[in-house]
Amino acid sequence: MLELVYKEKTAMRLDRFVLQSQPQLSFGMLNKYLRQNKIKLNGKKAPLSTPLSPGDRIQLYLPPQAQQGQSTSSALVSVLYEDDGLLAVNKSSGLICIHQDGGTADSLLKRVRTYLHADNPDNDPDRLPMLCHRLDTGTSGVVLVAKTKLVLDYINGLIKQHLLQKKYFCVTVGHPVPPSATLHGWLRKDAAKGRVMVTRKEHKGAKPVETRYITLATSGRFALLEVELITGRTHQIRAHLASIGASILGDSKYGSLAINRQTRCKYQCLCAAQVVFPATEDPAFAAYAHLKISCPKPWYYNQMLD
């Protein structure tokens, strides 16, 4: 048994103090050990959100591997934000978000569930925790994961109403004209080919799309853009920029295969850099009001500026 004593004068949550004192543990591990009655506050079980007072004693009845080694699951995901209901991770390029048929293949969802110690023997993709949205396999950046049904429904509602602000960074082959603009159009899916087409005129079955971009820098034939996704459709940024002659570098579906080979870009240079939550009057989600979650800038960002 390991006992920790809280000596600070200012209040701190139980989970934050334990994680700060035991960096080899993850938030998911804490929840698991709490359920197993292995974490006690002054000899009693208490919620991880409990604020600590000076002199409080925390008893940790942890297995030897949890006390000695680094968390094996924490290396699977890059955590950007975490609380009792929400996890935000930084997805790497080339990692698929979810396999529809479950199975044992590697995916972001599988890694998240391993990190959170969320057992899912049936490999059910619709079982909590769940990804609130997805990124293309070749796209990196922020992905939100709901741990509870309450948070899942809340974020799904924000996405449906286009209230989540999403910003991306990307490198394009060709300079968009004008350098900054808001693009409008209609997106139509071609399920047989697994791609979409963006046109300026409405077509049967097409959905309206809106994409805003700002050119941050140019280098030769390439341009670094900051893109704001107003509507969220399949392949929207990739197809919309390609439709104006500024396809994303590394994009094998809408870009130039020859230039991709020349630059040795295996995946599209597109990163979901930031998600910003709106204001809310609902006290249940007050902690998320104006919450800004960002991931580190991708490798090509500073390279383009330099």
PDB file of C-alpha atoms in Angstrom:
ATOM      1  CA  MET A   1       0.000   0.000   0.000  1.00  0.00           C
ATOM      2  CA  LEU A   2       1.249   3.493  -0.901  1.00  0.00           C
ATOM      3  CA  GLU A   3       0.021   6.470   1.125  1.00  0.00           C
ATOM      4  CA  LEU A   4       0.147  10.058  -0.122  1.00  0.00           C
ATOM      5  CA  VAL A   5      -0.430  13.140   2.052  1.00  0.00           C
ATOM      6  CA  TYR A   6      -1.865  16.317   0.567  1.00  0.00           C
ATOM      7  CA  LYS A   7       0.027  19.330   1.957  1.00  0.00           C
ATOM      8  CA  GLU A   8      -0.986  22.153  -0.404  1.00  0.00           C
ATOM      9  CA  LYS A   9      -3.090  25.051   0.891  1.00  0.00           C
ATOM     10  CA  THR A  10      -5.111  25.406  -2.307  1.00  0.00           C
ATOM     11  CA  ALA A  11      -7.705  22.781  -3.269  1.00  0.00           C
ATOM     12  CA  MET A  12      -6.911  20.185  -5.938  1.00  0.00           C
ATOM     13  CA  ARG A  13      -9.007  17.321  -7.260  1.00  0.00           C
ATOM     14  CA  LEU A  14      -8.151  13.852  -6.047  1.00  0.00           C
ATOM     15  CA  ASP A  15      -7.459  12.514  -9.544  1.00  0.00           C
ATOM     16  CA  ARG A  16      -5.190  15.434 -10.487  1.00  0.00           C
ATOM     17  CA  PHE A  17      -3.125  15.017  -7.334  1.00  0.00           C
ATOM     18  CA  VAL A  18      -2.696  11.268  -7.793  1.00  0.00           C
ATOM     19  CA  LEU A  19      -1.749  11.648 -11.470  1.00  0.00           C
ATOM     20  CA  GLN A  20       0.733  14.375 -10.578  1.00  0.00           C
ATOM     21  CA  SER A  21       2.272  12.185  -7.870  1.00  0.00           C
ATOM     22  CA  GLN A  22       2.183   8.960  -9.905  1.00  0.00           C
ATOM     23  CA  PRO A  23       2.912   9.944 -13.555  1.00  0.00           C
ATOM     24  CA  GLN A  24       3.057   6.297 -14.649  1.00  0.00           C
ATOM     25  CA  LEU A  25      -0.713   6.042 -14.119  1.00  0.00           C
ATOM     26  CA  SER A  26      -3.376   7.121 -16.611  1.00  0.00           C
ATOM     27  CA  PHE A  27      -6.833   8.574 -15.977  1.00  0.00           C
ATOM     28  CA  GLY A  28      -8.338   5.324 -17.237  1.00  0.00           C
ATOM     29  CA  MET A  29      -6.265   3.315 -14.788  1.00  0.00           C
ATOM     30  CA  LEU A  30      -7.450   5.520 -11.913  1.00  0.00           C
ATOM     31  CA  ASN A  31     -11.079   4.832 -12.806  1.00  0.00           C
ATOM     32  CA  LYS A  32     -10.365   1.117 -12.994  1.00  0.00           C
ATOM     33  CA  TYR A  33      -8.623   1.063  -9.600  1.00  0.00           C
ATOM     34  CA  LEU A  34     -11.388   3.163  -8.057  1.00  0.00           C
ATOM     35  CA  ARG A  35     -13.986   0.638  -9.242  1.00  0.00           C
ATOM     36  CA  GLN A  36     -11.852  -2.088  -7.706  1.00  0.00           C
ATOM     37  CA  ASN A  37     -11.818  -0.179  -4.394  1.00  0.00           C
ATOM     38  CA  LYS A  38      -8.033   0.297  -4.570  1.00  0.00           C
ATOM     39  CA  ILE A  39      -8.102   4.074  -4.074  1.00  0.00           C
ATOM     40  CA  LYS A  40      -9.237   5.504  -0.737  1.00  0.00           C
ATOM     41  CA  LEU A  41      -9.377   8.995   0.689  1.00  0.00           C
ATOM     42  CA  ASN A  42      -8.855   9.047   4.459  1.00  0.00           C
ATOM     43  CA  GLY A  43      -9.692   5.350   4.527  1.00  0.00           C
ATOM     44  CA  LYS A  44     -12.913   5.623   2.505  1.00  0.00           C
ATOM     45  CA  LYS A  45     -13.859   5.372  -1.153  1.00  0.00           C
ATOM     46  CA  ALA A  46     -14.426   8.801  -2.739  1.00  0.00           C
ATOM     47  CA  PRO A  47     -15.123  10.141  -6.249  1.00  0.00           C
ATOM     48  CA  LEU A  48     -12.048  11.117  -8.245  1.00  0.00           C
ATOM     49  CA  SER A  49     -13.455  14.647  -8.534  1.00  0.00           C
ATOM     50  CA  THR A  50     -13.344  15.162  -4.736  1.00  0.00           C
ATOM     51  CA  PRO A  51     -11.434  18.355  -3.794  1.00  0.00           C
ATOM     52  CA  LEU A  52      -8.599  17.727  -1.355  1.00  0.00           C
ATOM     53  CA  SER A  53      -7.862  19.642   1.842  1.00  0.00           C
ATOM     54  CA  PRO A  54      -4.510  19.985   3.630  1.00  0.00           C
ATOM     55  CA  GLY A  55      -3.762  16.864   5.636  1.00  0.00           C
ATOM     56  CA  ASP A  56      -5.906  14.519   3.552  1.00  0.00           C
ATOM     57  CA  ARG A  57      -4.402  11.043   3.181  1.00  0.00           C
ATOM     58  CA  ILE A  58      -4.765   9.026  -0.017  1.00  0.00           C
ATOM     59  CA  GLN A  59      -4.205   5.269   0.130  1.00  0.00           C
ATOM     60  CA  LEU A  60      -3.308   3.499  -3.125  1.00  0.00           C
ATOM     61  CA  TYR A  61      -3.548  -0.297  -3.189  1.00  0.00           C
ATOM     62  CA  LEU A  62      -1.884  -0.742  -6.575  1.00  0.00           C
ATOM     63  CA  PRO A  63      -0.421  -3.862  -8.207  1.00  0.00           C
ATOM     64  CA  PRO A  64       3.401  -3.920  -8.414  1.00  0.00           C
ATOM     65  CA  GLN A  65       3.487  -3.256 -12.164  1.00  0.00           C
ATOM     66  CA  ALA A  66       1.416  -0.093 -11.704  1.00  0.00           C
ATOM     67  CA  GLN A  67       3.779   1.205  -9.017  1.00  0.00           C
ATOM     68  CA  GLN A  68       7.030   0.480 -10.833  1.00  0.00           C
ATOM     69  CA  GLY A  69       6.674   0.714 -14.601  1.00  0.00           C
ATOM     70  CA  GLN A  70       5.385   3.224 -17.062  1.00  0.00           C
ATOM     71  CA  SER A  71       1.825   2.795 -18.239  1.00  0.00           C
ATOM     72  CA  THR A  72       1.860   0.610 -21.344  1.00  0.00           C
ATOM     73  CA  SER A  73      -1.504   1.952 -22.462  1.00  0.00           C
ATOM     74  CA  SER A  74      -0.589   5.647 -22.165  1.00  0.00           C
ATOM     75  CA  ALA A  75       1.904   5.245 -25.002  1.00  0.00           C
ATOM     76  CA  LEU A  76      -0.895   4.159 -27.330  1.00  0.00           C
ATOM     77  CA  VAL A  77      -2.593   7.554 -27.466  1.00  0.00           C
ATOM     78  CA  SER A  78      -1.453  11.154 -27.185  1.00  0.00           C
ATOM     79  CA  VAL A  79      -3.859  12.730 -24.686  1.00  0.00           C
ATOM     80  CA  LEU A  80      -4.714  16.412 -25.198  1.00  0.00           C
ATOM     81  CA  TYR A  81      -7.528  16.717 -22.632  1.00  0.00           C
ATOM     82  CA  GLU A  82      -9.304  14.402 -20.231  1.00  0.00           C
ATOM     83  CA  ASP A  83     -12.012  14.522 -17.580  1.00  0.00           C
ATOM     84  CA  ASP A  84     -14.707  12.181 -16.274  1.00  0.00           C
ATOM     85  CA  GLY A  85     -16.787  12.347 -19.454  1.00  0.00           C
ATOM     86  CA  LEU A  86     -14.503  13.448 -22.289  1.00  0.00           C
ATOM     87  CA  LEU A  87     -11.166  12.414 -23.743  1.00  0.00           C
ATOM     88  CA  ALA A  88      -9.418  14.303 -26.554  1.00  0.00           C
ATOM     89  CA  VAL A  89      -6.523  12.622 -28.342  1.00  0.00           C
ATOM     90  CA  ASN A  90      -4.092  13.521 -31.111  1.00  0.00           C
ATOM     91  CA  LYS A  91      -4.487  10.988 -33.934  1.00  0.00           C
ATOM     92  CA  SER A  92      -1.418  10.288 -36.037  1.00  0.00           C
ATOM     93  CA  SER A  93      -1.448  10.111 -39.843  1.00  0.00           C
ATOM     94  CA  GLY A  94      -2.006   6.605 -41.194  1.00  0.00           C
ATOM     95  CA  LEU A  95      -4.019   5.358 -38.216  1.00  0.00           C
ATOM     96  CA  ILE A  96      -7.602   4.401 -39.038  1.00  0.00           C
ATOM     97  CA  CYS A  97     -10.191   5.729 -36.590  1.00  0.00           C
ATOM     98  CA  ILE A  98     -12.392   2.650 -36.436  1.00  0.00           C
ATOM     99  CA  HIS A  99     -12.836  -0.682 -38.184  1.00  0.00           C
ATOM    100  CA  GLN A 100     -16.515  -1.155 -38.984  1.00  0.00           C
ATOM    101  CA  ASP A 101     -16.391  -4.910 -38.459  1.00  0.00           C
ATOM    102  CA  GLY A 102     -14.586  -4.656 -35.123  1.00  0.00           C
ATOM    103  CA  GLY A 103     -11.996  -7.411 -34.982  1.00  0.00           C
ATOM    104  CA  THR A 104      -8.506  -7.196 -33.572  1.00  0.00           C
ATOM    105  CA  ALA A 105      -6.935  -4.875 -36.162  1.00  0.00           C
ATOM    106  CA  ASP A 106      -5.253  -1.713 -34.882  1.00  0.00           C
ATOM    107  CA  SER A 107      -7.383   1.441 -34.785  1.00  0.00           C
ATOM    108  CA  LEU A 108      -7.670   4.655 -32.791  1.00  0.00           C
ATOM    109  CA  LEU A 109     -10.814   3.388 -31.072  1.00  0.00           C
ATOM    110  CA  LYS A 110      -9.088   0.184 -30.009  1.00  0.00           C
ATOM    111  CA  ARG A 111      -6.120   2.139 -28.615  1.00  0.00           C
ATOM    112  CA  VAL A 112      -8.448   4.494 -26.737  1.00  0.00           C
ATOM    113  CA  ARG A 113     -10.301   1.590 -25.147  1.00  0.00           C
ATOM    114  CA  THR A 114      -7.008  -0.007 -24.138  1.00  0.00           C
ATOM    115  CA  TYR A 115      -5.866   3.293 -22.620  1.00  0.00           C
ATOM    116  CA  LEU A 116      -9.125   3.639 -20.673  1.00  0.00           C
ATOM    117  CA  HIS A 117      -9.120  -0.049 -19.703  1.00  0.00           C
ATOM    118  CA  ALA A 118     -12.604  -0.295 -21.204  1.00  0.00           C
ATOM    119  CA  ASP A 119     -13.193  -4.002 -21.773  1.00  0.00           C
ATOM    120  CA  ASN A 120     -15.059  -4.773 -24.996  1.00  0.00           C
ATOM    121  CA  PRO A 121     -14.877  -8.535 -25.597  1.00  0.00           C
ATOM    122  CA  ASP A 122     -17.408  -8.425 -28.448  1.00  0.00           C
ATOM    123  CA  ASN A 123     -15.480  -5.655 -30.294  1.00  0.00           C
ATOM    124  CA  ASP A 124     -18.697  -3.657 -30.517  1.00  0.00           C
ATOM    125  CA  PRO A 125     -17.885  -0.308 -32.232  1.00  0.00           C
ATOM    126  CA  ASP A 126     -21.045   1.276 -30.774  1.00  0.00           C
ATOM    127  CA  ARG A 127     -20.135   0.646 -27.141  1.00  0.00           C
ATOM    128  CA  LEU A 128     -18.827   3.408 -24.873  1.00  0.00           C
ATOM    129  CA  PRO A 129     -16.319   4.952 -24.971  1.00  0.00           C
ATOM    130  CA  MET A 130     -17.090   6.127 -28.510  1.00  0.00           C
ATOM    131  CA  LEU A 131     -15.495   8.494 -31.001  1.00  0.00           C
ATOM    132  CA  CYS A 132     -17.693  11.576 -31.393  1.00  0.00           C
ATOM    133  CA  HIS A 133     -16.381  12.127 -34.930  1.00  0.00           C
ATOM    134  CA  ARG A 134     -13.734  10.712 -37.234  1.00  0.00           C
ATOM    135  CA  LEU A 135     -10.797  11.819 -39.329  1.00  0.00           C
ATOM    136  CA  ASP A 136      -9.647  10.289 -42.597  1.00  0.00           C
ATOM    137  CA  THR A 137      -6.895   7.717 -42.136  1.00  0.00           C
ATOM    138  CA  GLY A 138      -4.266  10.021 -43.626  1.00  0.00           C
ATOM    139  CA  THR A 139      -5.363  13.070 -41.588  1.00  0.00           C
ATOM    140  CA  SER A 140      -3.859  13.808 -38.176  1.00  0.00           C
ATOM    141  CA  GLY A 141      -5.155  15.863 -35.280  1.00  0.00           C
ATOM    142  CA  VAL A 142      -7.765  16.276 -32.576  1.00  0.00           C
ATOM    143  CA  VAL A 143     -10.401  13.569 -32.085  1.00  0.00           C
ATOM    144  CA  LEU A 144     -13.023  13.788 -29.332  1.00  0.00           C
ATOM    145  CA  VAL A 145     -14.005  10.644 -27.438  1.00  0.00           C
ATOM    146  CA  ALA A 146     -17.099  10.407 -25.228  1.00  0.00           C
ATOM    147  CA  LYS A 147     -16.856   8.311 -22.080  1.00  0.00           C
ATOM    148  CA  THR A 148     -20.515   8.756 -21.130  1.00  0.00           C
ATOM    149  CA  LYS A 149     -23.820   8.767 -23.019  1.00  0.00           C
ATOM    150  CA  LEU A 150     -24.535  12.263 -21.666  1.00  0.00           C
ATOM    151  CA  VAL A 151     -21.364  13.737 -23.185  1.00  0.00           C
ATOM    152  CA  LEU A 152     -21.821  11.746 -26.411  1.00  0.00           C
ATOM    153  CA  ASP A 153     -25.321  13.161 -26.952  1.00  0.00           C
ATOM    154  CA  TYR A 154     -24.146  16.691 -26.111  1.00  0.00           C
ATOM    155  CA  ILE A 155     -21.244  16.672 -28.567  1.00  0.00           C
ATOM    156  CA  ASN A 156     -23.302  14.956 -31.281  1.00  0.00           C
ATOM    157  CA  GLY A 157     -25.828  17.772 -30.889  1.00  0.00           C
ATOM    158  CA  LEU A 158     -23.122  20.415 -31.263  1.00  0.00           C
ATOM    159  CA  ILE A 159     -21.772  18.713 -34.386  1.00  0.00           C
ATOM    160  CA  LYS A 160     -25.225  18.401 -35.927  1.00  0.00           C
ATOM    161  CA  GLN A 161     -25.870  22.117 -35.351  1.00  0.00           C
ATOM    162  CA  HIS A 162     -22.378  23.066 -36.607  1.00  0.00           C
ATOM    163  CA  LEU A 163     -21.576  24.691 -33.239  1.00  0.00           C
ATOM    164  CA  LEU A 164     -18.149  23.103 -32.764  1.00  0.00           C
ATOM    165  CA  GLN A 165     -15.495  25.311 -34.314  1.00  0.00           C
ATOM    166  CA  LYS A 166     -12.927  23.176 -36.168  1.00  0.00           C
ATOM    167  CA  LYS A 167      -9.669  24.562 -37.546  1.00  0.00           C
ATOM    168  CA  TYR A 168      -7.178  22.721 -39.738  1.00  0.00           C
ATOM    169  CA  PHE A 169      -3.703  23.298 -41.151  1.00  0.00           C
ATOM    170  CA  CYS A 170      -2.787  21.974 -44.577  1.00  0.00           C
ATOM    171  CA  VAL A 171      -0.287  22.341 -47.391  1.00  0.00           C
ATOM    172  CA  THR A 172      -1.651  22.723 -50.909  1.00  0.00           C
ATOM    173  CA  VAL A 173      -0.069  22.208 -54.293  1.00  0.00           C
ATOM    174  CA  GLY A 174      -0.847  25.532 -55.899  1.00  0.00           C
ATOM    175  CA  HIS A 175      -1.748  28.865 -54.333  1.00  0.00           C
ATOM    176  CA  PRO A 176      -5.493  29.357 -53.832  1.00  0.00           C
ATOM    177  CA  VAL A 177      -6.920  32.474 -55.457  1.00  0.00           C
ATOM    178  CA  PRO A 178      -7.816  34.696 -53.708  1.00  0.00           C
ATOM    179  CA  PRO A 179      -5.412  34.080 -50.778  1.00  0.00           C
ATOM    180  CA  SER A 180      -8.337  34.081 -48.321  1.00  0.00           C
ATOM    181  CA  ALA A 181     -11.964  33.244 -49.000  1.00  0.00           C
ATOM    182  CA  THR A 182     -15.071  31.361 -47.939  1.00  0.00           C
ATOM    183  CA  LEU A 183     -15.903  28.638 -50.448  1.00  0.00           C
ATOM    184  CA  HIS A 184     -19.454  27.479 -51.119  1.00  0.00           C
ATOM    185  CA  GLY A 185     -20.600  24.535 -53.162  1.00  0.00           C
ATOM    186  CA  TRP A 186     -22.437  21.244 -53.339  1.00  0.00           C
ATOM    187  CA  LEU A 187     -20.898  17.918 -52.396  1.00  0.00           C
ATOM    188  CA  ARG A 188     -22.035  14.675 -53.989  1.00  0.00           C
ATOM    189  CA  LYS A 189     -20.814  11.227 -52.941  1.00  0.00           C
ATOM    190  CA  ASP A 190     -19.762   8.495 -55.331  1.00  0.00           C
ATOM    191  CA  ALA A 191     -20.008   5.442 -53.094  1.00  0.00           C
ATOM    192  CA  ALA A 192     -18.767   3.078 -55.799  1.00  0.00           C
ATOM    193  CA  LYS A 193     -15.481   4.974 -56.141  1.00  0.00           C
ATOM    194  CA  GLY A 194     -15.210   5.972 -52.474  1.00  0.00           C
ATOM    195  CA  ARG A 195     -14.822   9.659 -53.244  1.00  0.00           C
ATOM    196  CA  VAL A 196     -16.833  12.867 -53.456  1.00  0.00           C
ATOM    197  CA  MET A 197     -17.228  15.670 -55.981  1.00  0.00           C
ATOM    198  CA  VAL A 198     -17.753  19.358 -55.223  1.00  0.00           C
ATOM    199  CA  THR A 199     -19.594  21.527 -57.743  1.00  0.00           C
ATOM    200  CA  ARG A 200     -20.803  25.104 -57.756  1.00  0.00           C
ATOM    201  CA  LYS A 201     -24.330  24.162 -58.800  1.00  0.00           C
ATOM    202  CA  GLU A 202     -26.824  22.061 -56.893  1.00  0.00           C
ATOM    203  CA  HIS A 203     -27.358  18.469 -58.020  1.00  0.00           C
ATOM    204  CA  LYS A 204     -29.823  15.821 -56.940  1.00  0.00           C
ATOM    205  CA  GLY A 205     -28.594  14.157 -53.755  1.00  0.00           C
ATOM    206  CA  ALA A 206     -25.842  16.738 -53.212  1.00  0.00           C
ATOM    207  CA  LYS A 207     -25.402  18.515 -49.859  1.00  0.00           C
ATOM    208  CA  PRO A 208     -24.290  22.143 -49.349  1.00  0.00           C
ATOM    209  CA  VAL A 209     -20.730  22.685 -48.130  1.00  0.00           C
ATOM    210  CA  GLU A 210     -18.933  25.728 -46.782  1.00  0.00           C
ATOM    211  CA  THR A 211     -15.173  25.966 -46.221  1.00  0.00           C
ATOM    212  CA  ARG A 212     -13.200  29.018 -45.086  1.00  0.00           C
ATOM    213  CA  TYR A 213      -9.454  29.346 -45.602  1.00  0.00           C
ATOM    214  CA  ILE A 214      -6.594  31.798 -45.016  1.00  0.00           C
ATOM    215  CA  THR A 215      -3.175  31.536 -46.680  1.00  0.00           C
ATOM    216  CA  LEU A 216      -0.505  31.744 -43.976  1.00  0.00           C
ATOM    217  CA  ALA A 217       2.606  31.296 -46.142  1.00  0.00           C
ATOM    218  CA  THR A 218       3.777  30.241 -49.577  1.00  0.00           C
ATOM    219  CA  SER A 219       6.944  28.468 -50.693  1.00  0.00           C
ATOM    220  CA  GLY A 220       7.474  27.825 -54.377  1.00  0.00           C
ATOM    221  CA  ARG A 221       4.364  26.087 -55.692  1.00  0.00           C
ATOM    222  CA  PHE A 222       3.149  25.168 -52.186  1.00  0.00           C
ATOM    223  CA  ALA A 223       0.931  27.111 -49.769  1.00  0.00           C
ATOM    224  CA  LEU A 224       0.265  26.707 -46.041  1.00  0.00           C
ATOM    225  CA  LEU A 225      -3.399  27.280 -45.192  1.00  0.00           C
ATOM    226  CA  GLU A 226      -5.475  27.607 -42.058  1.00  0.00           C
ATOM    227  CA  VAL A 227      -8.884  26.145 -42.834  1.00  0.00           C
ATOM    228  CA  GLU A 228     -12.109  26.422 -40.864  1.00  0.00           C
ATOM    229  CA  LEU A 229     -14.674  23.717 -41.475  1.00  0.00           C
ATOM    230  CA  ILE A 230     -18.127  25.347 -41.431  1.00  0.00           C
ATOM    231  CA  THR A 231     -19.995  22.240 -42.543  1.00  0.00           C
ATOM    232  CA  GLY A 232     -18.603  18.791 -41.891  1.00  0.00           C
ATOM    233  CA  ARG A 233     -18.922  16.464 -44.886  1.00  0.00           C
ATOM    234  CA  THR A 234     -16.922  13.465 -46.062  1.00  0.00           C
ATOM    235  CA  HIS A 235     -13.562  14.560 -47.561  1.00  0.00           C
ATOM    236  CA  GLN A 236     -14.887  18.133 -47.606  1.00  0.00           C
ATOM    237  CA  ILE A 237     -11.617  20.053 -47.222  1.00  0.00           C
ATOM    238  CA  ARG A 238      -9.714  17.757 -49.581  1.00  0.00           C
ATOM    239  CA  ALA A 239     -12.324  17.885 -52.338  1.00  0.00           C
ATOM    240  CA  HIS A 240     -13.257  21.550 -51.914  1.00  0.00           C
ATOM    241  CA  LEU A 241      -9.669  22.802 -52.186  1.00  0.00           C
ATOM    242  CA  ALA A 242      -8.974  20.457 -55.106  1.00  0.00           C
ATOM    243  CA  SER A 243     -12.001  21.934 -56.898  1.00  0.00           C
ATOM    244  CA  ILE A 244     -10.289  25.363 -56.984  1.00  0.00           C
ATOM    245  CA  GLY A 245      -6.939  23.981 -58.151  1.00  0.00           C
ATOM    246  CA  ALA A 246      -5.244  23.756 -54.757  1.00  0.00           C
ATOM    247  CA  SER A 247      -5.204  20.061 -53.857  1.00  0.00           C
ATOM    248  CA  ILE A 248      -3.602  18.964 -50.603  1.00  0.00           C
ATOM    249  CA  LEU A 249      -0.019  17.706 -50.777  1.00  0.00           C
ATOM    250  CA  GLY A 250       0.143  13.963 -50.200  1.00  0.00           C
ATOM    251  CA  ASP A 251      -3.511  13.368 -51.074  1.00  0.00           C
ATOM    252  CA  SER A 252      -3.644  10.234 -53.227  1.00  0.00           C
ATOM    253  CA  LYS A 253      -7.361  10.569 -53.967  1.00  0.00           C
ATOM    254  CA  TYR A 254      -7.786  14.228 -54.957  1.00  0.00           C
ATOM    255  CA  GLY A 255      -4.183  15.345 -55.441  1.00  0.00           C
ATOM    256  CA  SER A 256      -1.206  14.759 -57.731  1.00  0.00           C
ATOM    257  CA  LEU A 257       0.373  11.303 -57.470  1.00  0.00           C
ATOM    258  CA  ALA A 258       3.465  12.516 -59.306  1.00  0.00           C
ATOM    259  CA  ILE A 259       4.096  15.380 -56.881  1.00  0.00           C
ATOM    260  CA  ASN A 260       3.343  13.095 -53.927  1.00  0.00           C
ATOM    261  CA  ARG A 261       6.058  10.730 -55.142  1.00  0.00           C
ATOM    262  CA  GLN A 262       8.508  13.583 -55.722  1.00  0.00           C
ATOM    263  CA  THR A 263       7.994  14.928 -52.198  1.00  0.00           C
ATOM    264  CA  ARG A 264       7.698  11.440 -50.660  1.00  0.00           C
ATOM    265  CA  CYS A 265       4.445  12.370 -48.946  1.00  0.00           C
ATOM    266  CA  LYS A 266       2.666   9.155 -48.034  1.00  0.00           C
ATOM    267  CA  TYR A 267      -0.311  10.839 -46.346  1.00  0.00           C
ATOM    268  CA  GLN A 268      -2.104  14.117 -46.979  1.00  0.00           C
ATOM    269  CA  CYS A 269      -0.622  17.151 -45.227  1.00  0.00           C
ATOM    270  CA  LEU A 270      -3.837  17.901 -43.359  1.00  0.00           C
ATOM    271  CA  CYS A 271      -4.161  18.300 -39.595  1.00  0.00           C
ATOM    272  CA  ALA A 272      -7.275  18.885 -37.464  1.00  0.00           C
ATOM    273  CA  ALA A 273      -5.446  21.410 -35.305  1.00  0.00           C
ATOM    274  CA  GLN A 274      -8.088  22.765 -32.968  1.00  0.00           C
ATOM    275  CA  VAL A 275     -11.618  22.255 -31.662  1.00  0.00           C
ATOM    276  CA  VAL A 276     -13.413  25.058 -29.783  1.00  0.00           C
ATOM    277  CA  PHE A 277     -16.626  24.500 -27.836  1.00  0.00           C
ATOM    278  CA  PRO A 278     -19.366  27.167 -27.821  1.00  0.00           C
ATOM    279  CA  ALA A 279     -20.840  28.953 -24.825  1.00  0.00           C
ATOM    280  CA  THR A 280     -23.547  27.071 -22.965  1.00  0.00           C
ATOM    281  CA  GLU A 281     -26.151  27.868 -20.352  1.00  0.00           C
ATOM    282  CA  ASP A 282     -26.528  24.217 -19.373  1.00  0.00           C
ATOM    283  CA  PRO A 283     -24.833  23.773 -15.954  1.00  0.00           C
ATOM    284  CA  ALA A 284     -24.154  20.115 -16.759  1.00  0.00           C
ATOM    285  CA  PHE A 285     -21.691  21.204 -19.459  1.00  0.00           C
ATOM    286  CA  ALA A 286     -20.414  24.469 -17.958  1.00  0.00           C
ATOM    287  CA  ALA A 287     -16.862  23.070 -17.878  1.00  0.00           C
ATOM    288  CA  TYR A 288     -16.888  22.862 -21.688  1.00  0.00           C
ATOM    289  CA  ALA A 289     -17.957  26.462 -22.334  1.00  0.00           C
ATOM    290  CA  HIS A 290     -15.368  28.010 -24.671  1.00  0.00           C
ATOM    291  CA  LEU A 291     -13.079  25.014 -24.097  1.00  0.00           C
ATOM    292  CA  LYS A 292     -10.261  25.076 -26.648  1.00  0.00           C
ATOM    293  CA  ILE A 293      -8.434  21.832 -27.439  1.00  0.00           C
ATOM    294  CA  SER A 294      -5.386  22.031 -29.688  1.00  0.00           C
ATOM    295  CA  CYS A 295      -2.753  19.565 -30.831  1.00  0.00           C
ATOM    296  CA  PRO A 296       0.920  20.335 -31.565  1.00  0.00           C
ATOM    297  CA  LYS A 297       1.459  21.868 -34.978  1.00  0.00           C
ATOM    298  CA  PRO A 298       2.298  19.284 -37.671  1.00  0.00           C
ATOM    299  CA  TRP A 299       5.844  18.930 -39.009  1.00  0.00           C
ATOM    300  CA  TYR A 300       5.116  20.855 -42.195  1.00  0.00           C
ATOM    301  CA  TYR A 301       3.817  23.978 -40.420  1.00  0.00           C
ATOM    302  CA  ASN A 302       7.165  25.433 -39.301  1.00  0.00           C
ATOM    303  CA  GLN A 303       8.899  24.028 -42.369  1.00  0.00           C
ATOM    304  CA  MET A 304       6.605  26.082 -44.609  1.00  0.00           C
ATOM    305  CA  LEU A 305       7.054  29.227 -42.485  1.00  0.00           C
ATOM    306  CA  ASP A 306      10.828  28.827 -42.592  1.00  0.00           C
TER     307      ASP A 306
END
